[in-house]
mmCIF file of C-alpha atoms in Angstrom:
data_model
loop_
_atom_site.group_PDB
_atom_site.id
_atom_site.type_symbol
_atom_site.label_atom_id
_atom_site.label_comp_id
_atom_site.label_asym_id
_atom_site.label_seq_id
_atom_site.Cartn_x
_atom_site.Cartn_y
_atom_site.Cartn_z
ATOM 1 C CA UNK A 1 93.433 83.611 103.209
ATOM 2 C CA UNK A 2 93.690 82.409 99.254
ATOM 3 C CA UNK A 3 94.007 78.781 98.519
ATOM 4 C CA UNK A 4 94.105 77.739 102.209
ATOM 5 C CA UNK A 5 97.202 80.076 103.003
ATOM 6 C CA UNK A 6 97.621 82.225 105.397
ATOM 7 C CA UNK A 7 99.344 85.758 104.307
ATOM 8 C CA UNK A 8 100.763 88.980 106.790
ATOM 9 C CA UNK A 9 100.318 91.925 105.991
ATOM 10 C CA UNK A 10 102.210 95.332 106.662
ATOM 11 C CA UNK A 11 100.986 98.958 107.197
ATOM 12 C CA UNK A 12 103.756 100.818 105.241
ATOM 13 C CA UNK A 13 102.545 104.792 105.149
ATOM 14 C CA UNK A 14 98.734 105.234 104.307
ATOM 15 C CA UNK A 15 98.585 101.924 102.454
ATOM 16 C CA UNK A 16 98.002 97.784 103.906
ATOM 17 C CA UNK A 17 100.522 95.469 101.586
ATOM 18 C CA UNK A 18 100.922 91.798 101.720
ATOM 19 C CA UNK A 19 104.369 90.976 103.621
ATOM 20 C CA UNK A 20 104.801 87.807 101.592
ATOM 21 C CA UNK A 21 104.552 86.480 98.096
ATOM 22 C CA UNK A 22 101.316 84.878 96.788
ATOM 23 C CA UNK A 23 101.453 80.688 96.822
ATOM 24 C CA UNK A 24 98.059 80.482 94.513
ATOM 25 C CA UNK A 25 97.608 78.260 92.244
ATOM 26 C CA UNK A 26 94.497 78.692 90.110
ATOM 27 C CA UNK A 27 95.558 76.001 87.649
ATOM 28 C CA UNK A 28 97.727 78.137 86.121
ATOM 29 C CA UNK A 29 100.963 75.589 87.091
ATOM 30 C CA UNK A 30 99.936 73.413 84.453
ATOM 31 C CA UNK A 31 100.094 75.379 81.337
ATOM 32 C CA UNK A 32 102.634 75.324 79.104
ATOM 33 C CA UNK A 33 105.209 77.594 78.894
ATOM 34 C CA UNK A 34 105.268 79.651 75.394
ATOM 35 C CA UNK A 35 108.540 81.784 74.873
ATOM 36 C CA UNK A 36 107.513 84.838 74.073
ATOM 37 C CA UNK A 37 104.104 84.481 74.857
ATOM 38 C CA UNK A 38 101.514 85.026 77.626
ATOM 39 C CA UNK A 39 100.078 81.751 78.027
ATOM 40 C CA UNK A 40 98.859 82.781 81.860
ATOM 41 C CA UNK A 41 101.522 80.071 83.131
ATOM 42 C CA UNK A 42 102.616 80.122 86.781
ATOM 43 C CA UNK A 43 105.141 78.243 88.717
ATOM 44 C CA UNK A 44 107.485 77.300 91.225
ATOM 45 C CA UNK A 45 111.107 78.771 90.596
ATOM 46 C CA UNK A 46 113.199 76.019 88.876
ATOM 47 C CA UNK A 47 109.958 73.832 88.824
ATOM 48 C CA UNK A 48 110.040 72.965 92.437
ATOM 49 C CA UNK A 49 107.230 73.109 94.529
ATOM 50 C CA UNK A 50 109.825 73.124 98.078
ATOM 51 C CA UNK A 51 110.739 77.132 96.220
ATOM 52 C CA UNK A 52 107.182 77.860 95.850
ATOM 53 C CA UNK A 53 106.456 77.237 100.165
ATOM 54 C CA UNK A 54 109.646 79.880 100.522
ATOM 55 C CA UNK A 55 109.017 82.228 97.474
ATOM 56 C CA UNK A 56 105.697 82.009 96.465
ATOM 57 C CA UNK A 57 104.706 81.433 92.604
ATOM 58 C CA UNK A 58 106.302 83.159 89.678
ATOM 59 C CA UNK A 59 103.339 84.513 87.733
ATOM 60 C CA UNK A 60 103.136 85.840 83.876
ATOM 61 C CA UNK A 61 101.035 88.638 83.747
ATOM 62 C CA UNK A 62 97.675 87.563 82.453
ATOM 63 C CA UNK A 63 97.816 84.767 85.301
ATOM 64 C CA UNK A 64 98.430 87.761 88.324
ATOM 65 C CA UNK A 65 95.723 89.205 86.610
ATOM 66 C CA UNK A 66 93.262 86.080 86.528
ATOM 67 C CA UNK A 67 93.067 85.694 82.839
ATOM 68 C CA UNK A 68 92.344 89.228 82.382
ATOM 69 C CA UNK A 69 95.025 91.233 79.337
ATOM 70 C CA UNK A 70 93.718 94.581 79.820
ATOM 71 C CA UNK A 71 95.095 96.663 82.322
ATOM 72 C CA UNK A 72 92.267 98.682 85.414
ATOM 73 C CA UNK A 73 92.640 100.108 88.068
ATOM 74 C CA UNK A 74 92.185 97.652 91.227
ATOM 75 C CA UNK A 75 92.637 94.351 89.478
ATOM 76 C CA UNK A 76 91.592 91.948 91.808
ATOM 77 C CA UNK A 77 93.393 89.181 89.694
ATOM 78 C CA UNK A 78 94.941 86.047 91.785
ATOM 79 C CA UNK A 79 94.617 88.677 94.757
ATOM 80 C CA UNK A 80 92.681 87.427 97.947
ATOM 81 C CA UNK A 81 88.920 88.635 98.501
ATOM 82 C CA UNK A 82 89.402 92.355 99.428
ATOM 83 C CA UNK A 83 92.660 92.684 98.020
ATOM 84 C CA UNK A 84 94.024 93.503 94.546
ATOM 85 C CA UNK A 85 97.589 93.953 92.683
ATOM 86 C CA UNK A 86 98.209 96.670 93.374
ATOM 87 C CA UNK A 87 98.309 100.279 90.775
ATOM 88 C CA UNK A 88 101.135 101.792 89.671
ATOM 89 C CA UNK A 89 99.928 105.085 91.568
ATOM 90 C CA UNK A 90 100.015 102.590 94.400
ATOM 91 C CA UNK A 91 103.693 101.411 93.854
ATOM 92 C CA UNK A 92 104.625 105.120 93.184
ATOM 93 C CA UNK A 93 103.061 106.316 96.674
ATOM 94 C CA UNK A 94 104.626 104.088 98.029
ATOM 95 C CA UNK A 95 107.983 104.733 96.809
ATOM 96 C CA UNK A 96 107.154 108.533 97.096
ATOM 97 C CA UNK A 97 106.551 107.770 101.006
ATOM 98 C CA UNK A 98 110.355 105.819 101.551
ATOM 99 C CA UNK A 99 111.905 108.538 99.861
ATOM 100 C CA UNK A 100 110.509 111.645 101.062
ATOM 101 C CA UNK A 101 112.654 114.216 103.698
ATOM 102 C CA UNK A 102 110.748 113.221 106.767
ATOM 103 C CA UNK A 103 111.193 109.079 106.066
ATOM 104 C CA UNK A 104 114.948 109.243 105.898
ATOM 105 C CA UNK A 105 115.251 105.885 108.063
ATOM 106 C CA UNK A 106 113.770 103.918 104.986
ATOM 107 C CA UNK A 107 117.252 105.640 102.437
ATOM 108 C CA UNK A 108 119.816 103.549 102.896
ATOM 109 C CA UNK A 109 122.950 106.713 103.430
ATOM 110 C CA UNK A 110 120.140 109.120 103.742
ATOM 111 C CA UNK A 111 119.733 109.028 100.057
ATOM 112 C CA UNK A 112 116.247 108.994 98.650
ATOM 113 C CA UNK A 113 116.852 107.070 95.949
ATOM 114 C CA UNK A 114 118.587 104.117 97.952
ATOM 115 C CA UNK A 115 114.706 102.864 99.924
ATOM 116 C CA UNK A 116 115.247 99.108 98.116
ATOM 117 C CA UNK A 117 117.558 97.912 100.908
ATOM 118 C CA UNK A 118 114.069 98.960 103.535
ATOM 119 C CA UNK A 119 111.736 96.397 101.593
ATOM 120 C CA UNK A 120 113.944 93.453 101.354
ATOM 121 C CA UNK A 121 114.228 90.449 103.603
ATOM 122 C CA UNK A 122 117.286 90.546 105.681
ATOM 123 C CA UNK A 123 118.407 86.964 104.120
ATOM 124 C CA UNK A 124 118.495 85.279 101.056
ATOM 125 C CA UNK A 125 120.151 87.917 98.796
ATOM 126 C CA UNK A 126 123.825 87.508 96.986
ATOM 127 C CA UNK A 127 125.951 88.860 99.430
ATOM 128 C CA UNK A 128 128.208 91.579 98.233
ATOM 129 C CA UNK A 129 130.399 94.047 99.698
ATOM 130 C CA UNK A 130 128.920 97.455 97.792
ATOM 131 C CA UNK A 131 127.177 99.938 100.605
ATOM 132 C CA UNK A 132 123.416 100.459 99.883
ATOM 133 C CA UNK A 133 122.768 97.564 97.900
ATOM 134 C CA UNK A 134 120.086 94.667 98.638
ATOM 135 C CA UNK A 135 123.312 92.343 99.604
ATOM 136 C CA UNK A 136 125.517 94.375 101.609
ATOM 137 C CA UNK A 137 124.700 93.875 105.188
ATOM 138 C CA UNK A 138 121.705 92.199 105.292
ATOM 139 C CA UNK A 139 120.486 92.943 108.549
ATOM 140 C CA UNK A 140 120.200 96.101 107.990
ATOM 141 C CA UNK A 141 117.254 95.447 105.467
ATOM 142 C CA UNK A 142 113.796 95.042 105.959
ATOM 143 C CA UNK A 143 113.292 98.809 107.825
ATOM 144 C CA UNK A 144 109.517 98.315 106.723
ATOM 145 C CA UNK A 145 108.913 95.137 106.911
ATOM 146 C CA UNK A 146 107.032 94.368 103.444
ATOM 147 C CA UNK A 147 109.687 91.247 102.968
ATOM 148 C CA UNK A 148 110.829 91.315 99.574
ATOM 149 C CA UNK A 149 112.426 87.932 98.938
ATOM 150 C CA UNK A 150 114.868 87.492 96.328
ATOM 151 C CA UNK A 151 112.382 85.129 93.751
ATOM 152 C CA UNK A 152 113.547 85.614 90.864
ATOM 153 C CA UNK A 153 112.025 85.563 87.379
ATOM 154 C CA UNK A 154 111.253 83.274 84.397
ATOM 155 C CA UNK A 155 112.952 84.432 80.989
ATOM 156 C CA UNK A 156 110.437 85.500 78.676
ATOM 157 C CA UNK A 157 112.275 84.299 75.654
ATOM 158 C CA UNK A 158 113.502 80.356 76.535
ATOM 159 C CA UNK A 159 111.914 78.048 79.175
ATOM 160 C CA UNK A 160 114.695 78.834 82.151
ATOM 161 C CA UNK A 161 114.928 80.807 85.287
ATOM 162 C CA UNK A 162 117.676 83.463 86.336
ATOM 163 C CA UNK A 163 118.527 85.983 89.341
ATOM 164 C CA UNK A 164 116.972 83.915 92.458
ATOM 165 C CA UNK A 165 119.128 85.604 95.316
ATOM 166 C CA UNK A 166 119.698 88.545 93.232
ATOM 167 C CA UNK A 167 115.775 90.037 92.133
ATOM 168 C CA UNK A 168 112.752 90.479 92.631
ATOM 169 C CA UNK A 169 109.907 91.483 90.438
ATOM 170 C CA UNK A 170 106.983 92.935 91.203
ATOM 171 C CA UNK A 171 103.275 93.262 89.251
ATOM 172 C CA UNK A 172 101.117 96.180 88.443
ATOM 173 C CA UNK A 173 97.266 96.240 87.407
#
């Protein structure tokens, strides 16, 4: 739980991951967005609170890290107690697990380079006919249960949003 909200988890290999994007506001959504500057901003896509209910908040790095601007291992950041922003090594461990020869069920067409579908939700992605792309045959997505949603992002250089339905991005500590 965090901020009176409960978050589901999923076990993938030896790791336990949150299955949902955080929707925690530590007063970062009241922070003004400044182009080319990390002001500890967070907020909802297109400033729509109903989108936060589905996709969680978007965070600048310092907001996700709860004010810390120095990279560090196992930084709690805005995560619930006993959780932390994943490290690059933890993300690499996840991708190595999914792309290993013994886990071909997570690879599109048996290709270890194509694991994104296994992490992505089975809905909400912009449809495509390109084989092994997340938006293609979406009902085959989410073999891991990780449930990545296409939440898009806030552009760094202007006060605008982009790529909802086409992209998801995650920070590491």
